[in-house]
Structures are given as C-alpha cells and as structure tokens.
PDB file of C-alpha atoms in Angstrom:
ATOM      1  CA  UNK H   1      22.919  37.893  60.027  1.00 48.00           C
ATOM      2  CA  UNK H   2      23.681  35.262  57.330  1.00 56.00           C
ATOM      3  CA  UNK H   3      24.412  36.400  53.671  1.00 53.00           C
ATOM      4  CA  UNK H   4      21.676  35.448  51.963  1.00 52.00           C
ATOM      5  CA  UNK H   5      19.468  37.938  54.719  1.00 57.00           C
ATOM      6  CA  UNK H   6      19.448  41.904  54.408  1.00 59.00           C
ATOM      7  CA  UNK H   7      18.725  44.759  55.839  1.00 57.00           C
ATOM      8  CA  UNK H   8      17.428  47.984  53.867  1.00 59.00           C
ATOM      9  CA  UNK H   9      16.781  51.087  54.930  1.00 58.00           C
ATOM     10  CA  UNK H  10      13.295  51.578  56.650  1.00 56.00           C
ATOM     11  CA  UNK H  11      12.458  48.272  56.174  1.00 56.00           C
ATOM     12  CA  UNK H  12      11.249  46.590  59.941  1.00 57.00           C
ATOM     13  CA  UNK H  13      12.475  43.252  59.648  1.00 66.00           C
ATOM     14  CA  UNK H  14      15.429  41.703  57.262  1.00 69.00           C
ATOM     15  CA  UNK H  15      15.582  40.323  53.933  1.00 67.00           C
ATOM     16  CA  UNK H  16      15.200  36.620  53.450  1.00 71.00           C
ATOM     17  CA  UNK H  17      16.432  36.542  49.516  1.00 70.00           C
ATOM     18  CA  UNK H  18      16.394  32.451  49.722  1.00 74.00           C
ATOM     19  CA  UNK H  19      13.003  32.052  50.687  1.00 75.00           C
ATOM     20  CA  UNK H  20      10.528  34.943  50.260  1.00 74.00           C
ATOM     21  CA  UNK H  21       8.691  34.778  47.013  1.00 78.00           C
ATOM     22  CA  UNK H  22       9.837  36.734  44.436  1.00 77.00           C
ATOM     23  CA  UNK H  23       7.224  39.207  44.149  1.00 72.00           C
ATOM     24  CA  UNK H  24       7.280  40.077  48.639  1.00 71.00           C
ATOM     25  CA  UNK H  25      10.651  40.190  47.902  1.00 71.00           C
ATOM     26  CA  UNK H  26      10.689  42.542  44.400  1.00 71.00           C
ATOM     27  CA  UNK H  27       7.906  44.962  46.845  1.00 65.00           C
ATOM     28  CA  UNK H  28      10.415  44.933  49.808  1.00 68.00           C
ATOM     29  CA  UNK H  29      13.107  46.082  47.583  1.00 72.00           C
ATOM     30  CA  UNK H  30      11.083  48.635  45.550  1.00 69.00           C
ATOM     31  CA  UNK H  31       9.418  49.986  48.757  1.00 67.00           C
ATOM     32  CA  UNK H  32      12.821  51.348  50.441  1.00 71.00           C
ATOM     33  CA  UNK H  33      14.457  52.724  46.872  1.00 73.00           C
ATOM     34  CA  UNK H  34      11.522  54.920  46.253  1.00 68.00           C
ATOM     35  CA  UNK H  35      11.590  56.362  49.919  1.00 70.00           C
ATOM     36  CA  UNK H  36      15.026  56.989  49.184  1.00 74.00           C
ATOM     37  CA  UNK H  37      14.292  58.584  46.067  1.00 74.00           C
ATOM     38  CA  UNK H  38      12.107  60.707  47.886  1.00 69.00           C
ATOM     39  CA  UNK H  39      14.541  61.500  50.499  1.00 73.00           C
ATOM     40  CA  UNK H  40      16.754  62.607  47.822  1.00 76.00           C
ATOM     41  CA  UNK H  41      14.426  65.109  46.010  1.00 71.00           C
ATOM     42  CA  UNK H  42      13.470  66.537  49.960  1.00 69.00           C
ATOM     43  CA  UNK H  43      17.374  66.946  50.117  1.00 74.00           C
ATOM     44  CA  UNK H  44      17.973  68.510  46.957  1.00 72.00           C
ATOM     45  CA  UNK H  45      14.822  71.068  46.792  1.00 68.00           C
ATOM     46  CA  UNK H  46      13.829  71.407  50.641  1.00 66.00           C
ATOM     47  CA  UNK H  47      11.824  74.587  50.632  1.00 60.00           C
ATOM     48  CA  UNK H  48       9.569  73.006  47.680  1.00 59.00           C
ATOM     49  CA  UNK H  49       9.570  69.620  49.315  1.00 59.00           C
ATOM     50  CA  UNK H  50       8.249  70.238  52.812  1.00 56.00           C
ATOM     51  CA  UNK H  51       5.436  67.826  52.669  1.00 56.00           C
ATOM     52  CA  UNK H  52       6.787  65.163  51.377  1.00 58.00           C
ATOM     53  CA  UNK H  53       7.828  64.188  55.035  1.00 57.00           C
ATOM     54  CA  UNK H  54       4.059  63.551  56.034  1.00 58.00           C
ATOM     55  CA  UNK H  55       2.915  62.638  52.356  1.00 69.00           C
ATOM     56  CA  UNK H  56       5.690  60.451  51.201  1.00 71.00           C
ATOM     57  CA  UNK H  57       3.245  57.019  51.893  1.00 73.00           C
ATOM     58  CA  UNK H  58       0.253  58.946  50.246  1.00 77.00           C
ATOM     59  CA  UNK H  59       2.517  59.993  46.836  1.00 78.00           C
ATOM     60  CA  UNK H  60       4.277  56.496  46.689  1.00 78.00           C
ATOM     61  CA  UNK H  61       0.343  55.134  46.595  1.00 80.00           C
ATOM     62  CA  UNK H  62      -0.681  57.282  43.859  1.00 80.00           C
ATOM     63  CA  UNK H  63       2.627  57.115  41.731  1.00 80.00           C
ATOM     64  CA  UNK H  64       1.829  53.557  41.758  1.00 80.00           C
ATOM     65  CA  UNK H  65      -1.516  53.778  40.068  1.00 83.00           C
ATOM     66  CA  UNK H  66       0.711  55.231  36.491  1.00 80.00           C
ATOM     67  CA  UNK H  67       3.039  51.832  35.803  1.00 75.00           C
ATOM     68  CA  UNK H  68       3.700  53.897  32.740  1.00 76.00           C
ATOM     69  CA  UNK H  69       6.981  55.266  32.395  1.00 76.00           C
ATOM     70  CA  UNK H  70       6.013  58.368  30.647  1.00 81.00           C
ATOM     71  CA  UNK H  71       3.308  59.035  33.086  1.00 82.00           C
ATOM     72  CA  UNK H  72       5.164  58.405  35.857  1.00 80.00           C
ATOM     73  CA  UNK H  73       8.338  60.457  34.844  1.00 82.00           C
ATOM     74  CA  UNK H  74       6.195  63.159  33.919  1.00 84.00           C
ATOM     75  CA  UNK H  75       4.413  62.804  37.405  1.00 85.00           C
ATOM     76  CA  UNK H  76       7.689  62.834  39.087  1.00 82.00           C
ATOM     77  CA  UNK H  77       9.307  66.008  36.818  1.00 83.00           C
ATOM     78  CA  UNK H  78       5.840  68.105  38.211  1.00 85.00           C
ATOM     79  CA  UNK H  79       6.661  66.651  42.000  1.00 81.00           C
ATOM     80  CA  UNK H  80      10.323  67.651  41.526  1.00 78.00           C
ATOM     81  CA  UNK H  81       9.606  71.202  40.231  1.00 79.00           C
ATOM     82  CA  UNK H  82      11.235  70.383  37.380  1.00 79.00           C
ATOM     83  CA  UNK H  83       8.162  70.315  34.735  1.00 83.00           C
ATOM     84  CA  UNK H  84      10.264  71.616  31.321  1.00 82.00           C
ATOM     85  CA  UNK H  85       8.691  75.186  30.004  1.00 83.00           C
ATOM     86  CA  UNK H  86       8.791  77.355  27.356  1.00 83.00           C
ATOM     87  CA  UNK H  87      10.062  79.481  30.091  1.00 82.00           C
ATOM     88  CA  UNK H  88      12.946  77.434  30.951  1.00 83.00           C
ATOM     89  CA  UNK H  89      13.765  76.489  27.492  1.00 82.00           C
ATOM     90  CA  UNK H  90      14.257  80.208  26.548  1.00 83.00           C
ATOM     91  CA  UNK H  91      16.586  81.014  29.587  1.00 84.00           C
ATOM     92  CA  UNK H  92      18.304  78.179  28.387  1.00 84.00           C
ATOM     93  CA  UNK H  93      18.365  79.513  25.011  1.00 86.00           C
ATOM     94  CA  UNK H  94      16.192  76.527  23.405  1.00 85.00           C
ATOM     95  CA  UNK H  95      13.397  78.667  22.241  1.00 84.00           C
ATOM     96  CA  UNK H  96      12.701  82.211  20.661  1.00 85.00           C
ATOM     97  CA  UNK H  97      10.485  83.685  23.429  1.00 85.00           C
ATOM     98  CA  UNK H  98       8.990  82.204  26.688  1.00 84.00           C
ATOM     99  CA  UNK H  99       5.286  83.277  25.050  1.00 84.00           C
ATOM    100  CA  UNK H 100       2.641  79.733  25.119  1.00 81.00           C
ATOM    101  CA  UNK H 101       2.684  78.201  21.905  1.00 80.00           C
ATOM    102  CA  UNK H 102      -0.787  77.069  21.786  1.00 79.00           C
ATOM    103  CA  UNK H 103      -2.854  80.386  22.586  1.00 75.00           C
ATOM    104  CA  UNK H 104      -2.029  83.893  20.657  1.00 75.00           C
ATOM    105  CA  UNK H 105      -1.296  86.630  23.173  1.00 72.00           C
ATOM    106  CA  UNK H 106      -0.976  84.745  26.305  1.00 74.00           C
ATOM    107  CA  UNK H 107       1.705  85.379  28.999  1.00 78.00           C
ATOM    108  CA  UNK H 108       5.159  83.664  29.351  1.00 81.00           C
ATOM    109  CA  UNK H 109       4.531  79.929  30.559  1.00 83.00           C
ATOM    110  CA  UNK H 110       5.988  78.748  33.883  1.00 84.00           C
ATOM    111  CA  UNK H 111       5.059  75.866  36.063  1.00 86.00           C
ATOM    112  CA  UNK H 112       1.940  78.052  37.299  1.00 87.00           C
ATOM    113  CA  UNK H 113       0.678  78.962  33.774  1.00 86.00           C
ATOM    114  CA  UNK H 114       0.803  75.973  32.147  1.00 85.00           C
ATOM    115  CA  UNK H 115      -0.930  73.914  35.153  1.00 88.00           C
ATOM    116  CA  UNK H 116      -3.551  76.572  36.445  1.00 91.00           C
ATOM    117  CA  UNK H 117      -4.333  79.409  34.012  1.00 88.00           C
ATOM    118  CA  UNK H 118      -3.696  78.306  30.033  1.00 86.00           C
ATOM    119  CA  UNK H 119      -6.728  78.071  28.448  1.00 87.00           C
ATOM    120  CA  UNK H 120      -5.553  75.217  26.250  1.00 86.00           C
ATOM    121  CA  UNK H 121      -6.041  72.965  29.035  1.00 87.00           C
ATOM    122  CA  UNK H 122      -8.987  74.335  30.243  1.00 89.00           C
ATOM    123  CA  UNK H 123     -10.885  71.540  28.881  1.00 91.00           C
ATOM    124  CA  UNK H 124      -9.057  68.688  30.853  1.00 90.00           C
ATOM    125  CA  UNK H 125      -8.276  71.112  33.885  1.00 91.00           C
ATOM    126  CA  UNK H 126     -11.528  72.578  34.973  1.00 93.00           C
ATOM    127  CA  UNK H 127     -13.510  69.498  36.246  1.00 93.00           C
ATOM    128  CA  UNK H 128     -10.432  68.191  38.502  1.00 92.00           C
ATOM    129  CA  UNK H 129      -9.683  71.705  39.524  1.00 92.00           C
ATOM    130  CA  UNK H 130     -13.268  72.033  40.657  1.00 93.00           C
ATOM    131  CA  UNK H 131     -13.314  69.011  43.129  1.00 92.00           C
ATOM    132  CA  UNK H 132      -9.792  70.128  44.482  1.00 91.00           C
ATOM    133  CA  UNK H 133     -11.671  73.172  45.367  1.00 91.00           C
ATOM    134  CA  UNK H 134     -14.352  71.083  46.918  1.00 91.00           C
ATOM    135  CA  UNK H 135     -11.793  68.754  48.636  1.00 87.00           C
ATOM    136  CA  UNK H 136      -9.953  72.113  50.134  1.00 86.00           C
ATOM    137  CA  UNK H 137     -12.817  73.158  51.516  1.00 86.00           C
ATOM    138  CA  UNK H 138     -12.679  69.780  53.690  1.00 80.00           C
ATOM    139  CA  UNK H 139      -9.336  71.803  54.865  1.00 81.00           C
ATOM    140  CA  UNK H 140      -8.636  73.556  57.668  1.00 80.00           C
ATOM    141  CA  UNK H 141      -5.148  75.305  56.678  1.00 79.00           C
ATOM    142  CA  UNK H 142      -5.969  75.514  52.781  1.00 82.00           C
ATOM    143  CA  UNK H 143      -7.427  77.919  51.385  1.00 85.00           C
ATOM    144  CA  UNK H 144     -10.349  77.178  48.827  1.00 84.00           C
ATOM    145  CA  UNK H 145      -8.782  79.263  46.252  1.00 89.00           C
ATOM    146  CA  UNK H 146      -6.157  77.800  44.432  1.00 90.00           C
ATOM    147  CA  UNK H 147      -4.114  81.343  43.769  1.00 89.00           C
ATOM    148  CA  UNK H 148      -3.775  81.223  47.015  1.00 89.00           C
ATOM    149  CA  UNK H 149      -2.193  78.048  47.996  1.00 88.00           C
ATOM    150  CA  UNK H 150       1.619  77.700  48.556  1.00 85.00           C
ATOM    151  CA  UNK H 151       3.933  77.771  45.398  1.00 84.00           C
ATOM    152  CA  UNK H 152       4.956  73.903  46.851  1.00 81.00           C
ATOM    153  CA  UNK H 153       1.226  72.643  47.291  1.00 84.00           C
ATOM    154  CA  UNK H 154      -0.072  74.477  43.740  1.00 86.00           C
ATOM    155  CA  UNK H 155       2.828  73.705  41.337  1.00 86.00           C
ATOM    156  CA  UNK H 156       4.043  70.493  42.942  1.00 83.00           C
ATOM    157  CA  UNK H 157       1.657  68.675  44.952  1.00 82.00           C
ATOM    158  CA  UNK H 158       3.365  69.279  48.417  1.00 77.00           C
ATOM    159  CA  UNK H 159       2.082  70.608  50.969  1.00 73.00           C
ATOM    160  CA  UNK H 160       3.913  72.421  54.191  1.00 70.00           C
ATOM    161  CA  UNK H 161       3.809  69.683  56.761  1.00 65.00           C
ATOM    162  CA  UNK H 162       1.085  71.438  58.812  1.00 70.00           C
ATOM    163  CA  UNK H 163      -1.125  72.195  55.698  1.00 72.00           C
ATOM    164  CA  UNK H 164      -2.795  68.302  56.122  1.00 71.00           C
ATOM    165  CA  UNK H 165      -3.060  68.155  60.039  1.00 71.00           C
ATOM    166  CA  UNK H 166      -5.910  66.904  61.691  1.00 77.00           C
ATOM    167  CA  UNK H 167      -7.570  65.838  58.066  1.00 78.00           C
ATOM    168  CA  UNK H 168      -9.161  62.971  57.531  1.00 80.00           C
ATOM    169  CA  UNK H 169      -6.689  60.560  55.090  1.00 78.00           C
ATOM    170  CA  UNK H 170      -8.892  59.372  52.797  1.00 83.00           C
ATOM    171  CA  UNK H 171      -9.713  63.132  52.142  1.00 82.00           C
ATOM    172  CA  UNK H 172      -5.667  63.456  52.367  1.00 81.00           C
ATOM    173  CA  UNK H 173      -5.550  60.529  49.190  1.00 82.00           C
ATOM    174  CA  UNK H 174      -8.603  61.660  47.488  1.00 87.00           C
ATOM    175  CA  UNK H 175      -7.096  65.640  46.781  1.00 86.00           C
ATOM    176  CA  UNK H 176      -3.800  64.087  46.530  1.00 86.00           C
ATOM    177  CA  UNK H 177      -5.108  62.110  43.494  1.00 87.00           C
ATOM    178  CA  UNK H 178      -6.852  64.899  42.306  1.00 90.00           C
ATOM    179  CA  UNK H 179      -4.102  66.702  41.592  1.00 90.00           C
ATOM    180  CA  UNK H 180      -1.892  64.394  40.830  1.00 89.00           C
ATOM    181  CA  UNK H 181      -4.443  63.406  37.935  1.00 90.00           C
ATOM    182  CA  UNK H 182      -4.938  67.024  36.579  1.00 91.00           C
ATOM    183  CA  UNK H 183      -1.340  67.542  36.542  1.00 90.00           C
ATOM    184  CA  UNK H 184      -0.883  63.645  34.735  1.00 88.00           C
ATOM    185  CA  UNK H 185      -3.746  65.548  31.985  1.00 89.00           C
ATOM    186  CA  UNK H 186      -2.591  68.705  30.897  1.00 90.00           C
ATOM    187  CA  UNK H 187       0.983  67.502  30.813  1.00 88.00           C
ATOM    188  CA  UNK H 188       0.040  64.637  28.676  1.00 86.00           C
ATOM    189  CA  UNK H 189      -1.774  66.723  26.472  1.00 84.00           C
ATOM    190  CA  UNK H 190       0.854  69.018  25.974  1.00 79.00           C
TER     191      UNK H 190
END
C-alpha cells in the first residue's frame, strides 16, 4: 500500500486520498469514526447498549437527519444514558431538590420522567408516543405498552439484540425515528 492510500477500520476497500473526490472521501472518513464512536459508548455502558450491535446502521441513518449540533448532541446524551436531570444535578449537588421544575407536585425527574410521564411535554409527546405504540404492535418481542419495555429500549432507544428479529426494517427505521424524534422534542423544549 502506497502512502497516499489507507485503510480504516470497517471500511471494505482502501483509501485513495489523491484521487477520490472530496466529498466520497469526507463520507468514507466520517462513516468509520462514528462506528467507532459507537463502539465506544457499547464499551463504556454495555448493559444499556445491547442493541446498538444490530442498530448501529439504523441510528447512524437517523442521527444524520439532525446536522445540528445541539440536536444531535442532545440526541446522542439520550442514546448514551446520559440525558442531564434535575435528578442528577441534585446528587451532584447542583440543585435544591430533584422535584420537576415545570409542574407543582410532580415526582423527582429521571431519564423516565422527563421522556414518558411529565405532563409538560405531554403536548409534543403524545402523538409520537402513540404511533410507537402502533409501530410496537408490528413487534413480536415488544410489548405495546411502553412501561413495559426495557430500561435500554424506553430511555435510550436500544433495544436487546433479539428485541428487532425477524421485523421488517423499514418498520425497524420508522419506530427508530419515532423515538428518536420524540426524544429530539421534549428535550428541545426543555
């Protein structure tokens, strides 16, 4: 292999950096970084990450669709689990009380609360939440209820590896998106 030719990671066939256009050649790089990215995350949180083995192609797809850096960091915070709370901020001794700031007398707000149950973000919430319910139905190992989902597929979009066997993909991308989306909403609103 010459020097001006590389070979990433996952990639099938080397780099030409001398003669592929700029843009192949900005996709080939980007391609392998974020599927080591993802790698990463599986490493560092593997119990929460499961899925991301058989989903990493469907959630590099629908990342791509928010070129926004704020939208796409706060995507990737909700993948990683690591979505910041009033919750977390008073363990960390950042706020007064875990309590939701936005509704009088509701619980203590953790990943769960403040995607799935606040009524603040009812509003934004309800209509995606309903076609996720219609999409699970489509589902042979998910339940249609979302309380009853796995902590990794309800608070972070991943599902255990055998949660999406023998679907259909498109149905795979179209609940993927789904939730991706109401996640992307009530954390923007926030």
């Amino acid at each position: 292999m010459h020097w001006w030719k590389s070979q990433f990671p996952d990639e099938s066939g080397p780099l030409d950096i001398l003669c592929e256009p700029m843009s192949k050649l900005m996709h080939r790089v980007r391609d392998p970084l974020r599927g080591q990215q993802l790698r990463k995350l599986y490493q560092h949180r593997p119990r929460q990450c499961d899925g991301m083995r058989v989903l990493k192609d469907v959630l590099n797809k629908q990342l791509h669709k928010y070129p926004d850096g704020v939208e796409h960091t706060l995507l990737l915070g909700a993948i990683a689990g690591a979505t910041w709370t009033a919750d977390r901020a008073h363990l960390q001794g950042l706020r007064t009380v875990p309590q939701c700031q936005y509704r009088e007398g509701c619980e203590n707000v953790d990943e769960d609360h403040l995607s799935w149950r606040c009524s603040a973000w009812e509003v934004v919430r309800e209509p995606l939440a309903m076609q996720l319910v219609q999409l699970a139905k489509g589902m042979p190992w998910l339940r249609e209820d979302p309380k009853d989902w796995p902590p990794c597929q309800r608070l972070c979009c991943l599902p255990p590896v055998h949660m999406f066997a023998d679907v259909k993909e498109e149905v795979v991308h179209q609940f993927v998106e789904q939730q991706l989306a109401m996640f992307y909403r009530v954390l923007r609103m926030r």
